[in-house]
C-alpha positions as a printed NumPy array, in Angstrom:
array([[-23.001,  26.039,  25.83 ],
       [-19.506,  25.424,  24.159],
       [-19.268,  21.743,  26.361],
       [-22.377,  21.103,  24.261],
       [-20.695,  21.568,  21.088],
       [-17.873,  19.851,  21.615],
       [-19.729,  16.666,  22.279],
       [-21.965,  16.943,  19.411],
       [-19.272,  17.697,  16.917],
       [-17.214,  14.804,  18.715],
       [-20.569,  12.387,  17.587],
       [-21.026,  13.985,  14.077],
       [-17.178,  13.253,  13.386],
       [-18.086,   9.504,  14.321],
       [-21.267,   9.405,  12.288],
       [-19.105,  10.877,   9.522],
       [-16.35 ,   8.219,   9.986],
       [-18.992,   5.849,   9.626],
       [-20.922,   7.118,   6.601],
       [-17.071,   6.4  ,   5.139],
       [-16.944,   2.877,   6.313],
       [-20.131,   2.154,   4.627],
       [-18.878,   3.978,   1.181],
       [-16.067,   1.79 ,   1.136],
       [-17.977,  -1.545,   1.848],
       [-20.387,  -0.756,  -0.726],
       [-17.741,   0.029,  -3.439],
       [-16.251,  -3.297,  -3.118],
       [-12.747,  -2.364,  -3.619],
       [-11.428,  -2.471,  -0.152],
       [-11.769,  -0.882,   3.315],
       [ -9.62 ,  -0.001,   6.394],
       [ -7.26 ,  -2.654,   8.501],
       [ -9.914,  -2.344,  11.476],
       [-12.947,  -3.034,   8.942],
       [-10.908,  -5.846,   7.452],
       [-11.113,  -7.427,  10.461],
       [-14.525,  -6.636,  11.828],
       [-16.034,  -7.492,   8.5  ],
       [-15.836, -10.834,   7.942],
       [-16.258, -11.463,  11.446],
       [-19.459, -10.187,  11.459],
       [-20.136, -12.231,   8.217],
       [-18.724, -15.271,   9.069],
       [-21.364, -15.268,  12.597],
       [-24.2  , -13.363,  10.775],
       [-24.352, -10.629,  13.222],
       [-24.537,  -6.994,  12.558],
       [-21.205,  -5.229,  11.226],
       [-22.343,  -2.352,  14.043],
       [-22.614,  -5.179,  16.816],
       [-19.39 ,  -6.733,  16.238],
       [-17.923,  -3.316,  16.39 ],
       [-19.229,  -2.473,  19.996],
       [-18.466,  -6.396,  20.894],
       [-14.431,  -5.834,  19.669],
       [-14.342,  -2.205,  20.599],
       [-15.116,  -3.51 ,  24.174],
       [-12.583,  -5.86 ,  23.867],
       [-10.398,  -3.202,  23.005],
       [-10.636,  -1.204,  25.965],
       [-10.36 ,  -4.179,  28.547],
       [ -6.819,  -4.933,  26.558],
       [ -5.849,  -1.623,  27.39 ],
       [ -6.642,  -2.121,  31.08 ],
       [ -4.643,  -5.297,  31.279],
       [ -1.833,  -3.022,  29.622],
       [ -1.769,  -0.204,  31.554],
       [ -3.246,  -1.647,  34.885],
       [ -2.912,   1.419,  37.709],
       [ -1.287,   4.079,  34.342],
       [ -5.228,   3.514,  32.786],
       [ -6.975,   6.834,  33.22 ],
       [-10.244,   6.04 ,  34.345],
       [-11.711,   9.053,  31.702],
       [-10.986,   6.542,  28.981],
       [-13.402,   4.291,  30.086],
       [-15.934,   6.275,  28.104],
       [-14.238,   4.851,  25.023],
       [-16.915,   1.97 ,  25.826],
       [-20.3  ,   3.9  ,  25.659],
       [-18.801,   5.72 ,  22.949],
       [-18.24 ,   2.623,  21.258],
       [-22.097,   1.802,  21.759],
       [-22.521,   4.892,  19.576],
       [-20.244,   4.183,  16.911],
       [-21.394,   0.58 ,  16.417],
       [-24.817,   1.95 ,  16.354],
       [-24.233,   4.668,  13.807],
       [-22.372,   1.921,  11.286],
       [-25.84 ,  -0.026,  11.052],
       [-27.968,   3.17 ,  11.013],
       [-25.505,   4.635,   8.235],
       [-25.594,   1.155,   6.603],
       [-29.202,   1.094,   6.254],
       [-29.191,   4.592,   5.276],
       [-26.909,   4.165,   2.26 ],
       [-28.15 ,   0.723,   1.387],
       [-29.685,   1.865,  -1.571],
       [-26.336,   2.355,  -3.667],
       [-25.249,  -0.194,  -5.671],
       [-22.602,   0.693,  -7.854],
       [-22.727,  -0.996, -11.088],
       [-19.122,   0.208, -13.343],
       [-16.012,   0.228, -11.105],
       [-15.945,   4.312, -12.172],
       [-19.051,   4.325, -10.036],
       [-16.977,   1.865,  -7.139],
       [-13.881,   4.214,  -7.436],
       [-15.996,   7.315,  -6.617],
       [-17.534,   5.787,  -3.684],
       [-14.135,   4.442,  -2.517],
       [-12.913,   7.946,  -2.648],
       [-16.088,   9.661,  -0.977],
       [-15.036,   6.979,   1.578],
       [-11.924,   7.943,   2.353],
       [-12.715,  11.793,   2.244],
       [-15.227,  11.085,   5.052],
       [-11.344,  10.94 ,   7.095],
       [-13.253,  14.421,   7.793],
       [-14.832,  13.005,  10.62 ],
       [-11.831,  11.453,  12.058],
       [-10.387,  15.229,  11.781],
       [-13.579,  16.456,  13.977],
       [-13.575,  14.046,  16.535],
       [ -9.492,  14.426,  17.04 ],
       [ -9.861,  18.205,  17.424],
       [-12.756,  17.785,  19.951],
       [ -9.984,  15.534,  22.238],
       [-12.188,  13.989,  24.57 ],
       [-11.392,  10.492,  24.218],
       [ -9.687,   8.848,  21.56 ],
       [-11.887,   5.847,  19.638],
       [-11.172,   2.033,  20.924],
       [ -8.605,   1.297,  18.45 ],
       [ -6.566,   4.01 ,  18.884],
       [ -6.9  ,   4.165,  22.806],
       [ -5.067,   0.397,  22.336],
       [ -2.234,   1.857,  19.789],
       [ -1.92 ,   4.449,  22.351],
       [ -1.89 ,   1.793,  25.343],
       [  0.63 ,  -0.326,  23.395],
       [  2.93 ,   2.408,  22.655],
       [  3.226,   3.378,  25.944],
       [  3.865,   0.201,  27.522],
       [  6.43 ,  -1.362,  25.024],
       [  7.856,   2.211,  24.75 ],
       [  7.525,   1.916,  21.201],
       [  6.407,   5.233,  18.722],
       [  2.698,   5.376,  18.408],
       [  2.982,   5.105,  14.53 ],
       [  5.094,   1.508,  14.503],
       [  2.384,   0.522,  16.83 ],
       [ -0.065,   0.984,  14.493],
       [  1.502,  -0.8  ,  11.438],
       [  1.587,  -3.524,  13.443],
       [ -1.922,  -3.338,  14.81 ],
       [ -3.026,  -2.447,  11.292],
       [ -1.285,  -5.708,   9.944],
       [ -2.628,  -8.11 ,  12.452],
       [ -5.996,  -6.751,  11.897],
       [ -5.377,  -7.351,   8.062],
       [ -3.737, -10.775,   9.023],
       [ -6.939, -12.201,  10.789],
       [ -9.384, -10.788,   8.57 ],
       [ -7.889, -12.786,   5.807],
       [ -7.848, -16.019,   8.077],
       [-11.307, -15.479,   8.904],
       [-12.317, -14.916,   5.341],
       [-10.451, -18.   ,   3.824],
       [-11.86 , -20.184,   6.981],
       [-15.23 , -19.319,   7.333],
       [-16.11 , -17.355,   3.928],
       [-14.654, -19.133,   0.915],
       [-12.192, -16.312,  -0.114],
       [-10.988, -12.666,   0.202],
       [-12.607,  -9.841,  -0.967],
       [-12.669,  -7.038,   1.543],
       [ -8.757,  -6.27 ,   0.927],
       [ -8.26 ,  -4.496,  -2.076],
       [ -6.818,  -1.718,  -3.788],
       [ -8.965,   0.578,  -1.934],
       [ -7.572,  -0.615,   1.157],
       [ -3.811,   0.187,   0.327],
       [ -5.407,   3.51 ,  -0.909],
       [ -6.94 ,   4.294,   2.008],
       [ -4.055,   3.489,   4.006],
       [ -1.781,   5.977,   2.294],
       [ -4.351,   8.868,   2.001],
       [ -6.315,   8.88 ,   5.026],
       [ -3.315,   9.931,   7.118],
       [ -2.486,  12.97 ,   4.877],
       [ -6.006,  13.629,   4.644],
       [ -6.812,  14.041,   8.135],
       [ -3.357,  16.432,   8.438],
       [ -5.1  ,  18.782,   5.623],
       [ -8.447,  19.149,   6.945],
       [ -6.819,  19.54 ,  10.544],
       [ -5.009,  22.635,   9.072],
       [ -7.8  ,  23.909,   7.535],
       [-10.445,  23.361,   9.555],
       [ -9.014,  23.411,  13.478],
       [ -9.086,  27.102,  14.277],
       [-13.34 ,  26.873,  13.005],
       [-13.935,  24.073,  14.818],
       [-12.344,  25.025,  18.458],
       [-13.985,  28.607,  17.488],
       [-17.144,  26.906,  18.098],
       [-16.166,  24.059,  20.491],
       [-13.755,  25.474,  22.928],
       [-13.888,  28.934,  25.185],
       [-12.006,  31.714,  23.792],
       [ -9.855,  31.888,  27.391],
       [ -9.484,  28.135,  27.794],
       [ -9.366,  26.824,  24.028],
       [ -6.449,  24.282,  24.963],
       [ -8.057,  22.986,  27.942],
       [ -9.173,  19.089,  27.707],
       [-12.26 ,  17.619,  28.513],
       [-12.05 ,  15.517,  31.727],
       [ -8.24 ,  16.217,  31.703],
       [ -7.231,  15.239,  35.218],
       [ -6.796,  11.71 ,  35.746],
       [ -9.288,  10.389,  37.887]])
């Protein structure tokens, strides 16, 4: 039962994250670095954001395999099927929230803040500690391969995602609209919010998802 709770909470976390992604998109005030790459790409090729997310995340998994080679843990292949679930959630929550149409900057700002608060979803799936999502997995793989701190790799990758998004937007969409003040605010607040949420909710979430006598054991923690 604890394992079922753990996997269920993991997917709930992913679902909440996708709500945050779509709230940020609807706000029109800027989106996260990864979405700043996938959103203009989806618009350029006229494919749903969820589908583009799935394709992109699976490519990230393949890059991890190429980067780590024999050091790639087979359990991280789970990132691929979880990416399909994540992409489905992206499109589903996009449809679910499609009725929102902010008309003022204040309403846009409120939606943006609510989207950032949805970082609570990231807190949940991180605490469940099953597998990282594909972008995080890519950052971890590059950090291990290049022997560089994860934080530096993440900054480099985020900047690269934004740059690619800008290039795609300028070439195919005629201008950049997805990268605004919300992108910076999200970058500054998300990590801090995850830290606070972890402090507040980790004990309760672990009590629900882990056996009392084996709380620290990771799901599929052995190298397969």
